[in-house]
JSON list of C-alpha atoms in Angstrom, two decimals:
[
{"chain": "A", "resi": 8, "resn": "PHE", "atom": "CA", "xyz": [0.00, 0.00, 0.00]},
{"chain": "A", "resi": 9, "resn": "LEU", "atom": "CA", "xyz": [1.18, 3.44, -0.82]},
{"chain": "A", "resi": 10, "resn": "LYS", "atom": "CA", "xyz": [1.14, 5.98, 1.95]},
{"chain": "A", "resi": 11, "resn": "GLU", "atom": "CA", "xyz": [0.31, 9.54, 1.07]},
{"chain": "A", "resi": 12, "resn": "GLU", "atom": "CA", "xyz": [3.14, 11.86, 2.03]},
{"chain": "A", "resi": 13, "resn": "LYS", "atom": "CA", "xyz": [1.90, 14.58, 4.34]},
{"chain": "A", "resi": 14, "resn": "LYS", "atom": "CA", "xyz": [3.56, 17.95, 4.66]},
{"chain": "A", "resi": 15, "resn": "THR", "atom": "CA", "xyz": [4.33, 19.31, 8.07]},
{"chain": "A", "resi": 16, "resn": "ASP", "atom": "CA", "xyz": [2.98, 22.72, 9.08]},
{"chain": "A", "resi": 17, "resn": "ALA", "atom": "CA", "xyz": [6.48, 24.15, 8.70]},
{"chain": "A", "resi": 18, "resn": "GLU", "atom": "CA", "xyz": [6.80, 22.74, 5.16]},
{"chain": "A", "resi": 19, "resn": "GLU", "atom": "CA", "xyz": [3.38, 24.12, 4.19]},
{"chain": "A", "resi": 20, "resn": "GLU", "atom": "CA", "xyz": [4.24, 27.52, 5.65]},
{"chain": "A", "resi": 21, "resn": "LYS", "atom": "CA", "xyz": [7.56, 27.55, 3.78]},
{"chain": "A", "resi": 22, "resn": "GLY", "atom": "CA", "xyz": [5.77, 26.68, 0.54]},
{"chain": "A", "resi": 23, "resn": "GLU", "atom": "CA", "xyz": [3.26, 29.50, 1.10]},
{"chain": "A", "resi": 24, "resn": "GLU", "atom": "CA", "xyz": [6.09, 31.95, 1.81]},
{"chain": "A", "resi": 25, "resn": "GLU", "atom": "CA", "xyz": [7.90, 30.92, -1.38]},
{"chain": "A", "resi": 26, "resn": "GLU", "atom": "CA", "xyz": [4.69, 31.34, -3.36]},
{"chain": "A", "resi": 27, "resn": "GLU", "atom": "CA", "xyz": [4.14, 34.77, -1.81]},
{"chain": "A", "resi": 28, "resn": "GLU", "atom": "CA", "xyz": [7.75, 35.76, -2.59]},
{"chain": "A", "resi": 29, "resn": "GLU", "atom": "CA", "xyz": [7.23, 34.69, -6.21]},
{"chain": "A", "resi": 30, "resn": "GLU", "atom": "CA", "xyz": [4.09, 36.85, -6.44]},
{"chain": "A", "resi": 31, "resn": "MET", "atom": "CA", "xyz": [6.00, 39.80, -4.93]},
{"chain": "A", "resi": 32, "resn": "ARG", "atom": "CA", "xyz": [8.87, 39.67, -7.45]},
{"chain": "A", "resi": 33, "resn": "PRO", "atom": "CA", "xyz": [8.98, 42.99, -9.32]},
{"chain": "A", "resi": 34, "resn": "GLU", "atom": "CA", "xyz": [9.16, 41.19, -12.68]},
{"chain": "A", "resi": 35, "resn": "LYS", "atom": "CA", "xyz": [6.00, 39.27, -11.87]},
{"chain": "A", "resi": 36, "resn": "ILE", "atom": "CA", "xyz": [4.18, 42.41, -10.69]},
{"chain": "A", "resi": 37, "resn": "LEU", "atom": "CA", "xyz": [5.23, 44.32, -13.80]},
{"chain": "A", "resi": 38, "resn": "GLU", "atom": "CA", "xyz": [4.02, 41.48, -16.00]},
{"chain": "A", "resi": 39, "resn": "GLU", "atom": "CA", "xyz": [0.66, 41.22, -14.22]},
{"chain": "A", "resi": 40, "resn": "PHE", "atom": "CA", "xyz": [-0.14, 44.90, -13.58]},
{"chain": "A", "resi": 41, "resn": "ASP", "atom": "CA", "xyz": [1.22, 46.57, -16.74]},
{"chain": "A", "resi": 42, "resn": "GLN", "atom": "CA", "xyz": [-2.10, 46.92, -18.54]},
{"chain": "A", "resi": 43, "resn": "ASN", "atom": "CA", "xyz": [-0.79, 48.61, -21.68]},
{"chain": "A", "resi": 44, "resn": "LYS", "atom": "CA", "xyz": [2.35, 46.40, -21.81]},
{"chain": "A", "resi": 45, "resn": "ASP", "atom": "CA", "xyz": [4.76, 49.33, -22.16]},
{"chain": "A", "resi": 46, "resn": "GLY", "atom": "CA", "xyz": [7.17, 47.87, -19.61]},
{"chain": "A", "resi": 47, "resn": "LYS", "atom": "CA", "xyz": [6.32, 50.51, -17.00]},
{"chain": "A", "resi": 48, "resn": "LEU", "atom": "CA", "xyz": [3.70, 50.94, -14.30]},
{"chain": "A", "resi": 49, "resn": "THR", "atom": "CA", "xyz": [1.67, 54.03, -13.58]},
{"chain": "A", "resi": 50, "resn": "LEU", "atom": "CA", "xyz": [0.29, 54.61, -10.08]},
{"chain": "A", "resi": 51, "resn": "VAL", "atom": "CA", "xyz": [-3.16, 53.70, -11.40]},
{"chain": "A", "resi": 52, "resn": "GLU", "atom": "CA", "xyz": [-1.90, 50.40, -12.80]},
{"chain": "A", "resi": 53, "resn": "LEU", "atom": "CA", "xyz": [-0.02, 49.61, -9.60]},
{"chain": "A", "resi": 54, "resn": "THR", "atom": "CA", "xyz": [-2.98, 50.20, -7.30]},
{"chain": "A", "resi": 55, "resn": "ALA", "atom": "CA", "xyz": [-5.78, 48.88, -9.56]},
{"chain": "A", "resi": 56, "resn": "GLU", "atom": "CA", "xyz": [-5.40, 45.21, -8.62]},
{"chain": "A", "resi": 57, "resn": "LEU", "atom": "CA", "xyz": [-4.57, 45.46, -4.92]},
{"chain": "A", "resi": 58, "resn": "ASP", "atom": "CA", "xyz": [-5.97, 42.69, -2.76]},
{"chain": "A", "resi": 59, "resn": "GLU", "atom": "CA", "xyz": [-7.54, 43.40, 0.64]},
{"chain": "A", "resi": 60, "resn": "GLU", "atom": "CA", "xyz": [-4.26, 43.02, 2.56]},
{"chain": "A", "resi": 61, "resn": "ASP", "atom": "CA", "xyz": [-2.51, 45.49, 0.28]},
{"chain": "A", "resi": 62, "resn": "LYS", "atom": "CA", "xyz": [-5.37, 48.00, 0.45]},
{"chain": "A", "resi": 63, "resn": "ASN", "atom": "CA", "xyz": [-4.32, 48.61, 4.06]},
{"chain": "A", "resi": 64, "resn": "GLN", "atom": "CA", "xyz": [-1.09, 50.05, 2.62]},
{"chain": "A", "resi": 65, "resn": "GLU", "atom": "CA", "xyz": [-2.82, 52.01, -0.12]},
{"chain": "A", "resi": 66, "resn": "HIS", "atom": "CA", "xyz": [-2.08, 55.37, 1.51]},
{"chain": "A", "resi": 67, "resn": "ASP", "atom": "CA", "xyz": [1.67, 54.56, 1.60]},
{"chain": "A", "resi": 68, "resn": "ILE", "atom": "CA", "xyz": [1.94, 53.56, -2.03]},
{"chain": "A", "resi": 69, "resn": "PRO", "atom": "CA", "xyz": [1.65, 57.05, -3.64]},
{"chain": "A", "resi": 70, "resn": "LYS", "atom": "CA", "xyz": [4.39, 58.39, -1.34]},
{"chain": "A", "resi": 71, "resn": "ILE", "atom": "CA", "xyz": [6.66, 55.43, -2.03]},
{"chain": "A", "resi": 72, "resn": "PHE", "atom": "CA", "xyz": [5.82, 55.65, -5.75]},
{"chain": "A", "resi": 73, "resn": "ALA", "atom": "CA", "xyz": [6.82, 59.34, -5.87]},
{"chain": "A", "resi": 74, "resn": "VAL", "atom": "CA", "xyz": [10.14, 58.68, -4.14]},
{"chain": "A", "resi": 75, "resn": "ALA", "atom": "CA", "xyz": [10.95, 55.68, -6.36]},
{"chain": "A", "resi": 76, "resn": "ASP", "atom": "CA", "xyz": [10.08, 57.49, -9.62]},
{"chain": "A", "resi": 77, "resn": "HIS", "atom": "CA", "xyz": [13.63, 58.82, -10.06]},
{"chain": "A", "resi": 78, "resn": "ASP", "atom": "CA", "xyz": [13.10, 60.24, -13.55]},
{"chain": "A", "resi": 79, "resn": "LYS", "atom": "CA", "xyz": [9.75, 61.80, -12.51]},
{"chain": "A", "resi": 80, "resn": "ASP", "atom": "CA", "xyz": [7.93, 60.54, -15.60]},
{"chain": "A", "resi": 81, "resn": "GLY", "atom": "CA", "xyz": [4.97, 59.26, -13.55]},
{"chain": "A", "resi": 82, "resn": "MET", "atom": "CA", "xyz": [5.84, 55.67, -14.36]},
{"chain": "A", "resi": 83, "resn": "LEU", "atom": "CA", "xyz": [8.00, 53.02, -12.75]},
{"chain": "A", "resi": 84, "resn": "ASP", "atom": "CA", "xyz": [10.41, 50.93, -14.76]},
{"chain": "A", "resi": 85, "resn": "LEU", "atom": "CA", "xyz": [11.69, 47.65, -13.35]},
{"chain": "A", "resi": 86, "resn": "GLY", "atom": "CA", "xyz": [14.52, 49.28, -11.39]},
{"chain": "A", "resi": 87, "resn": "GLU", "atom": "CA", "xyz": [12.17, 51.83, -9.84]},
{"chain": "A", "resi": 88, "resn": "LEU", "atom": "CA", "xyz": [9.62, 49.12, -9.10]},
{"chain": "A", "resi": 89, "resn": "ASN", "atom": "CA", "xyz": [12.34, 47.26, -7.17]},
{"chain": "A", "resi": 90, "resn": "VAL", "atom": "CA", "xyz": [12.64, 50.31, -4.90]},
{"chain": "A", "resi": 91, "resn": "VAL", "atom": "CA", "xyz": [8.86, 50.33, -4.32]},
{"chain": "A", "resi": 92, "resn": "MET", "atom": "CA", "xyz": [8.82, 46.61, -3.54]},
{"chain": "A", "resi": 93, "resn": "ASP", "atom": "CA", "xyz": [11.74, 46.93, -1.10]},
{"chain": "A", "resi": 94, "resn": "GLN", "atom": "CA", "xyz": [9.99, 49.78, 0.70]},
{"chain": "A", "resi": 95, "resn": "LEU", "atom": "CA", "xyz": [6.69, 47.89, 0.88]},
{"chain": "A", "resi": 96, "resn": "ARG", "atom": "CA", "xyz": [8.46, 44.77, 2.21]},
{"chain": "A", "resi": 97, "resn": "LYS", "atom": "CA", "xyz": [10.15, 46.87, 4.90]},
{"chain": "A", "resi": 98, "resn": "LYS", "atom": "CA", "xyz": [6.80, 48.44, 5.82]},
{"chain": "A", "resi": 99, "resn": "GLN", "atom": "CA", "xyz": [5.09, 45.02, 5.98]},
{"chain": "A", "resi": 100, "resn": "GLU", "atom": "CA", "xyz": [7.88, 43.63, 8.17]},
{"chain": "A", "resi": 101, "resn": "ALA", "atom": "CA", "xyz": [7.68, 46.64, 10.51]},
{"chain": "A", "resi": 102, "resn": "ASP", "atom": "CA", "xyz": [3.88, 46.22, 10.70]},
{"chain": "A", "resi": 103, "resn": "ARG", "atom": "CA", "xyz": [4.27, 42.50, 11.43]},
{"chain": "A", "resi": 104, "resn": "GLU", "atom": "CA", "xyz": [6.80, 43.19, 14.19]},
{"chain": "A", "resi": 105, "resn": "GLU", "atom": "CA", "xyz": [4.49, 45.80, 15.68]},
{"chain": "A", "resi": 106, "resn": "GLN", "atom": "CA", "xyz": [1.59, 43.34, 15.67]},
{"chain": "A", "resi": 107, "resn": "GLU", "atom": "CA", "xyz": [3.74, 40.69, 17.35]},
{"chain": "A", "resi": 108, "resn": "HIS", "atom": "CA", "xyz": [4.86, 43.21, 19.94]},
{"chain": "A", "resi": 109, "resn": "ASP", "atom": "CA", "xyz": [1.25, 44.22, 20.63]},
{"chain": "A", "resi": 110, "resn": "LYS", "atom": "CA", "xyz": [0.12, 40.61, 21.12]},
{"chain": "A", "resi": 111, "resn": "PRO", "atom": "CA", "xyz": [-0.40, 39.74, 24.77]},
{"chain": "A", "resi": 112, "resn": "ASP", "atom": "CA", "xyz": [1.86, 36.95, 25.92]},
{"chain": "A", "resi": 113, "resn": "GLU", "atom": "CA", "xyz": [0.89, 34.01, 28.07]},
{"chain": "A", "resi": 114, "resn": "VAL", "atom": "CA", "xyz": [2.28, 35.62, 31.25]},
{"chain": "A", "resi": 115, "resn": "GLN", "atom": "CA", "xyz": [0.11, 38.70, 30.75]},
{"chain": "A", "resi": 116, "resn": "ILE", "atom": "CA", "xyz": [-2.96, 36.60, 29.87]},
{"chain": "A", "resi": 117, "resn": "LEU", "atom": "CA", "xyz": [-2.45, 34.42, 32.93]},
{"chain": "A", "resi": 118, "resn": "GLY", "atom": "CA", "xyz": [-2.09, 37.49, 35.13]},
{"chain": "A", "resi": 119, "resn": "ASP", "atom": "CA", "xyz": [-5.21, 39.11, 33.66]},
{"chain": "A", "resi": 120, "resn": "PHE", "atom": "CA", "xyz": [-7.48, 36.03, 33.63]},
{"chain": "A", "resi": 121, "resn": "ASP", "atom": "CA", "xyz": [-6.36, 33.98, 36.67]},
{"chain": "A", "resi": 122, "resn": "LYS", "atom": "CA", "xyz": [-9.12, 35.06, 39.05]},
{"chain": "A", "resi": 123, "resn": "ASP", "atom": "CA", "xyz": [-8.24, 32.65, 41.88]},
{"chain": "A", "resi": 124, "resn": "ASN", "atom": "CA", "xyz": [-4.50, 33.48, 41.63]},
{"chain": "A", "resi": 125, "resn": "ASP", "atom": "CA", "xyz": [-3.44, 29.83, 41.58]},
{"chain": "A", "resi": 126, "resn": "GLY", "atom": "CA", "xyz": [-0.99, 30.39, 38.72]},
{"chain": "A", "resi": 127, "resn": "LYS", "atom": "CA", "xyz": [-3.14, 28.36, 36.31]},
{"chain": "A", "resi": 128, "resn": "LEU", "atom": "CA", "xyz": [-6.04, 29.13, 34.03]},
{"chain": "A", "resi": 129, "resn": "SER", "atom": "CA", "xyz": [-9.26, 27.14, 34.27]},
{"chain": "A", "resi": 130, "resn": "LEU", "atom": "CA", "xyz": [-11.66, 26.79, 31.35]},
{"chain": "A", "resi": 131, "resn": "THR", "atom": "CA", "xyz": [-14.18, 28.94, 33.26]},
{"chain": "A", "resi": 132, "resn": "GLU", "atom": "CA", "xyz": [-11.58, 31.69, 33.75]},
{"chain": "A", "resi": 133, "resn": "LEU", "atom": "CA", "xyz": [-10.67, 31.54, 30.07]},
{"chain": "A", "resi": 134, "resn": "ILE", "atom": "CA", "xyz": [-14.21, 31.53, 28.67]},
{"chain": "A", "resi": 135, "resn": "GLY", "atom": "CA", "xyz": [-15.34, 34.23, 31.09]},
{"chain": "A", "resi": 136, "resn": "ASN", "atom": "CA", "xyz": [-12.96, 36.68, 29.42]},
{"chain": "A", "resi": 137, "resn": "LEU", "atom": "CA", "xyz": [-13.87, 36.10, 25.79]},
{"chain": "A", "resi": 138, "resn": "ASP", "atom": "CA", "xyz": [-15.31, 38.73, 23.49]},
{"chain": "A", "resi": 139, "resn": "GLU", "atom": "CA", "xyz": [-18.58, 38.06, 21.66]},
{"chain": "A", "resi": 140, "resn": "ASP", "atom": "CA", "xyz": [-16.92, 36.72, 18.49]},
{"chain": "A", "resi": 141, "resn": "GLN", "atom": "CA", "xyz": [-14.79, 34.32, 20.51]},
{"chain": "A", "resi": 142, "resn": "LYS", "atom": "CA", "xyz": [-17.77, 33.13, 22.57]},
{"chain": "A", "resi": 143, "resn": "MET", "atom": "CA", "xyz": [-19.36, 31.94, 19.33]},
{"chain": "A", "resi": 144, "resn": "ARG", "atom": "CA", "xyz": [-16.42, 29.52, 19.00]},
{"chain": "A", "resi": 145, "resn": "THR", "atom": "CA", "xyz": [-16.61, 28.11, 22.54]},
{"chain": "A", "resi": 146, "resn": "ASN", "atom": "CA", "xyz": [-16.57, 24.51, 21.26]},
{"chain": "A", "resi": 147, "resn": "ASP", "atom": "CA", "xyz": [-13.30, 25.14, 19.43]},
{"chain": "A", "resi": 148, "resn": "ILE", "atom": "CA", "xyz": [-11.82, 26.82, 22.50]},
{"chain": "A", "resi": 149, "resn": "GLU", "atom": "CA", "xyz": [-12.90, 23.93, 24.73]},
{"chain": "A", "resi": 150, "resn": "ALA", "atom": "CA", "xyz": [-11.29, 21.47, 22.31]},
{"chain": "A", "resi": 151, "resn": "VAL", "atom": "CA", "xyz": [-8.01, 23.42, 22.29]},
{"chain": "A", "resi": 152, "resn": "PHE", "atom": "CA", "xyz": [-8.15, 23.66, 26.09]},
{"chain": "A", "resi": 153, "resn": "ALA", "atom": "CA", "xyz": [-8.60, 19.87, 26.42]},
{"chain": "A", "resi": 154, "resn": "MET", "atom": "CA", "xyz": [-5.87, 19.18, 23.86]},
{"chain": "A", "resi": 155, "resn": "THR", "atom": "CA", "xyz": [-3.30, 21.42, 25.55]},
{"chain": "A", "resi": 156, "resn": "ASP", "atom": "CA", "xyz": [-4.13, 20.45, 29.14]},
{"chain": "A", "resi": 157, "resn": "VAL", "atom": "CA", "xyz": [-1.36, 17.86, 29.12]},
{"chain": "A", "resi": 158, "resn": "ASP", "atom": "CA", "xyz": [-1.54, 16.92, 32.81]},
{"chain": "A", "resi": 159, "resn": "LYS", "atom": "CA", "xyz": [-5.37, 16.74, 32.65]},
{"chain": "A", "resi": 160, "resn": "ASP", "atom": "CA", "xyz": [-5.88, 18.82, 35.80]},
{"chain": "A", "resi": 161, "resn": "ASN", "atom": "CA", "xyz": [-8.51, 20.97, 34.03]},
{"chain": "A", "resi": 162, "resn": "LYS", "atom": "CA", "xyz": [-6.22, 23.98, 34.24]},
{"chain": "A", "resi": 163, "resn": "LEU", "atom": "CA", "xyz": [-3.56, 25.38, 31.97]},
{"chain": "A", "resi": 164, "resn": "ASP", "atom": "CA", "xyz": [-0.18, 26.19, 33.46]},
{"chain": "A", "resi": 165, "resn": "LEU", "atom": "CA", "xyz": [2.15, 28.63, 31.71]},
{"chain": "A", "resi": 166, "resn": "GLN", "atom": "CA", "xyz": [3.55, 26.07, 29.26]},
{"chain": "A", "resi": 167, "resn": "GLU", "atom": "CA", "xyz": [0.14, 24.66, 28.45]},
{"chain": "A", "resi": 168, "resn": "LEU", "atom": "CA", "xyz": [-1.27, 28.17, 28.02]},
{"chain": "A", "resi": 169, "resn": "LYS", "atom": "CA", "xyz": [1.52, 29.01, 25.58]},
{"chain": "A", "resi": 170, "resn": "ALA", "atom": "CA", "xyz": [0.64, 25.91, 23.53]},
{"chain": "A", "resi": 171, "resn": "ALA", "atom": "CA", "xyz": [-3.07, 26.82, 23.70]},
{"chain": "A", "resi": 172, "resn": "ILE", "atom": "CA", "xyz": [-2.39, 30.35, 22.46]},
{"chain": "A", "resi": 173, "resn": "GLN", "atom": "CA", "xyz": [-0.36, 29.01, 19.54]},
{"chain": "A", "resi": 174, "resn": "GLU", "atom": "CA", "xyz": [-3.13, 26.56, 18.62]},
{"chain": "A", "resi": 175, "resn": "LEU", "atom": "CA", "xyz": [-5.81, 29.23, 18.91]},
{"chain": "A", "resi": 176, "resn": "ASP", "atom": "CA", "xyz": [-3.75, 31.51, 16.65]},
{"chain": "A", "resi": 177, "resn": "LYS", "atom": "CA", "xyz": [-3.43, 28.69, 14.09]},
{"chain": "A", "resi": 178, "resn": "ARG", "atom": "CA", "xyz": [-7.21, 28.28, 14.13]},
{"chain": "A", "resi": 179, "resn": "ASP", "atom": "CA", "xyz": [-7.66, 32.07, 13.92]},
{"chain": "A", "resi": 180, "resn": "ILE", "atom": "CA", "xyz": [-9.64, 32.24, 17.16]}
]
């Protein structure tokens, strides 16, 4: 019998990153966005096909475009587009780092939610602090809680809470 080869989460994530990098290559963007096929991009062409994630950066693009347009012809050639892409990558990375920095860590969550101050988080303590959207996914949260409660004491210690947070993030809860 042949066994189907399964990719690990890390392998899948790496494949997605490589695919995203391919889509972000200036040559690929020029090829896809250059509507009149003149080998250059106008600001209109560059912003016309933005997906939802990129629309969050829409206000940065005209500024970056203006700086990158060295010959001030209102169009970006491949070299100028490279400058735009580098600047957008730097902005995305800075935004990602800011989001990571703003994320509460397990120590903070434990301190905020641990009502009986036993150094562990019960399911009741966890669910009692959910927002309305999260409460709609209580079954998922209960499943993650049960899965990460390794010692089966119906409470999450710091290590278990860290694992639970990672799993909840994976499930986008």
